[in-house]
Coordinates of C-alpha atoms in Angstrom, one line a residue:
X147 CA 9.0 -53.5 -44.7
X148 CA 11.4 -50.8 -42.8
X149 CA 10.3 -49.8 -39.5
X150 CA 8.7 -46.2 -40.0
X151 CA 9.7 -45.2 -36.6
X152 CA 13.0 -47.0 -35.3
X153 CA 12.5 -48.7 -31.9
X154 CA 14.7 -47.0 -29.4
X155 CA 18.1 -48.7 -29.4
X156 CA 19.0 -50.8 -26.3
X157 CA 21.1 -47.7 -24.4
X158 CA 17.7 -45.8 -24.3
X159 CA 15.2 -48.5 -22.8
X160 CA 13.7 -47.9 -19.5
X161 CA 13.1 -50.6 -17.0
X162 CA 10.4 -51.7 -18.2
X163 CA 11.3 -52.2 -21.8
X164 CA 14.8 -54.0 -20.4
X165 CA 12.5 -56.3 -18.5
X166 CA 10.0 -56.9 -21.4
X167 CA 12.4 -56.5 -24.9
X168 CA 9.3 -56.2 -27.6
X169 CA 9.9 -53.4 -30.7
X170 CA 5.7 -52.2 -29.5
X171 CA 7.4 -50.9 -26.4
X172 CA 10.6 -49.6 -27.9
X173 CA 8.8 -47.9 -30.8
X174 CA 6.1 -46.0 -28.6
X175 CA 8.8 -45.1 -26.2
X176 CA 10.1 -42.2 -28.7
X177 CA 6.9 -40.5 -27.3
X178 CA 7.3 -40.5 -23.6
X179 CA 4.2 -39.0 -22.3
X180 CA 2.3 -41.3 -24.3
X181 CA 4.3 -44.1 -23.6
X182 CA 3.6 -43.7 -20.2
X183 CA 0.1 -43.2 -20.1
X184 CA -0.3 -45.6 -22.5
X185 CA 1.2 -48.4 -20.4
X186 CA -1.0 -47.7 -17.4
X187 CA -3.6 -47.8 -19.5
X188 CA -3.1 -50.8 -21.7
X189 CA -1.9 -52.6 -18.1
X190 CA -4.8 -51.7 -16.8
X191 CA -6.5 -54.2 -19.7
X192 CA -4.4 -56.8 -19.1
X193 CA -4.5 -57.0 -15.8
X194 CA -8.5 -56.1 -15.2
X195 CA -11.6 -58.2 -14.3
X196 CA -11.8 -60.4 -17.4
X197 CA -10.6 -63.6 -16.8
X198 CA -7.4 -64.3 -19.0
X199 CA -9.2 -66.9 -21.7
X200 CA -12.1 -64.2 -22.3
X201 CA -9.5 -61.1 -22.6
X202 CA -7.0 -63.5 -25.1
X203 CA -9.9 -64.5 -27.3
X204 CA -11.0 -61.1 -27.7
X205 CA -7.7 -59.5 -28.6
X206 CA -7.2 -62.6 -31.0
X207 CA -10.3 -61.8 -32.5
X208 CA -9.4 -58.1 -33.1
X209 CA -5.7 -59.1 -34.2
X210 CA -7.6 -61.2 -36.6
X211 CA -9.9 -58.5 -38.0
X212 CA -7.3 -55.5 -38.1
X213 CA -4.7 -58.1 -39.9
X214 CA -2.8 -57.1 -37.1
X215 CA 0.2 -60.0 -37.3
X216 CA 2.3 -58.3 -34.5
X217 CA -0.6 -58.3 -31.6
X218 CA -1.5 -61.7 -33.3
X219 CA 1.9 -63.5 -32.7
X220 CA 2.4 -61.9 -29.0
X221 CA -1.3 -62.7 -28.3
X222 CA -1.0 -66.5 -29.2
X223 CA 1.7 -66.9 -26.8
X224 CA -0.5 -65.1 -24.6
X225 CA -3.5 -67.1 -25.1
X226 CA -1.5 -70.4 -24.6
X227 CA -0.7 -68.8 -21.4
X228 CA -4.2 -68.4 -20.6
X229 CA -5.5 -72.0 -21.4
X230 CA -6.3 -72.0 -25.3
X231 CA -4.8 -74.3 -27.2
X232 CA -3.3 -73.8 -30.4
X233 CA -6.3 -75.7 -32.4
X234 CA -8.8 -73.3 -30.6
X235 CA -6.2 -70.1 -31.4
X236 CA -6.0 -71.4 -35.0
X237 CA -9.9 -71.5 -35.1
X238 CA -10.7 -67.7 -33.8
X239 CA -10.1 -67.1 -37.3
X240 CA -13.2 -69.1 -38.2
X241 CA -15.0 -69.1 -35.4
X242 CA -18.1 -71.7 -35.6
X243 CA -20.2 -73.3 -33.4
X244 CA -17.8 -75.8 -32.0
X245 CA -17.0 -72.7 -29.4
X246 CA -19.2 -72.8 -26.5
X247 CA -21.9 -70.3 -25.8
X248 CA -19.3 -68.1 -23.6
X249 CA -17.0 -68.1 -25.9
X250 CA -19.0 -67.6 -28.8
X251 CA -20.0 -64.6 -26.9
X252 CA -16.7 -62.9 -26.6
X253 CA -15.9 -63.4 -30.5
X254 CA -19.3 -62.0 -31.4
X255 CA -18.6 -58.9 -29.0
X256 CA -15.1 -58.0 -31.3
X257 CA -17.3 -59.3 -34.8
X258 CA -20.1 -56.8 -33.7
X259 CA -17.7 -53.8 -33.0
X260 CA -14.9 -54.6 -35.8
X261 CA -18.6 -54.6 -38.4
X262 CA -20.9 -52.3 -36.8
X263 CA -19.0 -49.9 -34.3
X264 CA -21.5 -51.1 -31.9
X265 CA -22.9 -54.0 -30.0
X266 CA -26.8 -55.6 -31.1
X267 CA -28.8 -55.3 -28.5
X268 CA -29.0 -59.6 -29.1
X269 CA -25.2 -59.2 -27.7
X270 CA -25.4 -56.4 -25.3
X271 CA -28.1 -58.6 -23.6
X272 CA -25.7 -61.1 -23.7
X273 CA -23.0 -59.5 -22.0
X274 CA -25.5 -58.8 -19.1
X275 CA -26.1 -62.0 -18.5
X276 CA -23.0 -63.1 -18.3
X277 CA -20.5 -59.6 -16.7
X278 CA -20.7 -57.2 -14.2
X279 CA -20.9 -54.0 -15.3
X280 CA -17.3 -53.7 -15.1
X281 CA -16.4 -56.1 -17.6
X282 CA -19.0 -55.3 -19.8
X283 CA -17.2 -51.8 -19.9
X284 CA -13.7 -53.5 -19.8
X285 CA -14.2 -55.7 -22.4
X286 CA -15.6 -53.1 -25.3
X287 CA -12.8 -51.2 -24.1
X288 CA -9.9 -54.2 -24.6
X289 CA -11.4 -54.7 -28.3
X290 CA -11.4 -51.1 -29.4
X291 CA -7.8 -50.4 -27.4
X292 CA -6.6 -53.5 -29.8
X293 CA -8.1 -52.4 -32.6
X294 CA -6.5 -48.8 -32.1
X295 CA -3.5 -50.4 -31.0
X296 CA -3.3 -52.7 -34.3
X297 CA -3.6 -49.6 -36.2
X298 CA -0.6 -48.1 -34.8
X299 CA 1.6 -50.7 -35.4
X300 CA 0.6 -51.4 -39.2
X301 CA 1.2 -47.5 -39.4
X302 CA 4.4 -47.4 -37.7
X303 CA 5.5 -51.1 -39.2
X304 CA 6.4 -52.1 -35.8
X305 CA 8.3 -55.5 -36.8
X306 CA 7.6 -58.8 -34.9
X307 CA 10.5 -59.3 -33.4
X308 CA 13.3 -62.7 -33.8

């Protein structure tokens, strides 16, 4: 499918997209101000409280659920960054319970907001035992920023890139 709103062509990138090439950046650049905020916000995320494992198996999950094949290709590469292998990226698609009890946790926190908006108390409980307050509040927000974030992209038809 055609690109609904053309990335910026390479003239026209910032610093930022010139040091990280990806058609997400170039497409929500033709908005500056959100761009902008958007990038603080979203870098904010990805460089918060969660450890890396916990934050990658979340956004997979969300990918997963929003049929989101952009987030889901960058994020793979991601989550091999951040220790998953490619048999435990292939299986947050069906997660069972061959995942430990942590991260069984974090897949049932982006299944519990993808189906019900919300968290069970079962999980909220959960997440107490295990974050500060800070992560519990950063990782609600990483699954609903990647679940907005999907939608963008399937809207604009941001393309994966080469």
């Amino acid at each position: 499918m055609e690109p609904r709103v053309r990335p910026l062509p390479p003239e026209e990138w910032d610093g930022f997209i010139e040091a990280n090439p990806y058609n997400v950046f170039a497409t929500l650049a033709r908005h500056p101000a959100l761009y902008r905020a958007w990038l603080g916000f979203g870098g904010a995320l990805l460089d918060g409280t969660l450890p890396a494992r916990d934050r990658e198996l979340a956004i997979l999950r969300t990918a997963h659920h929003s049929r989101s094949a952009y987030e889901w290709a960058h994020h793979a590469r991601l989550g091999r960054e951040a220790g998953l292998t490619q048999l435990e990226i292939d299986s947050v698609r069906h997660p069972d319970a061959l995942w430990p009890v942590e991260d069984r946790l974090v897949l049932q926190v982006a299944d519990d907001l993808h189906y019900g908006g919300d968290l069970t108390d079962a999980t909220w409980a959960a997440l107490c035992d295990r974050y500060d307050e800070a992560g519990r509040i950063e990782l609600v927000m990483l699954v609903a920023h990647y679940r907005m974030l999907a939608l963008v992209l399937r809207t604009l038809r941001v393309a994966i890139e080469e």
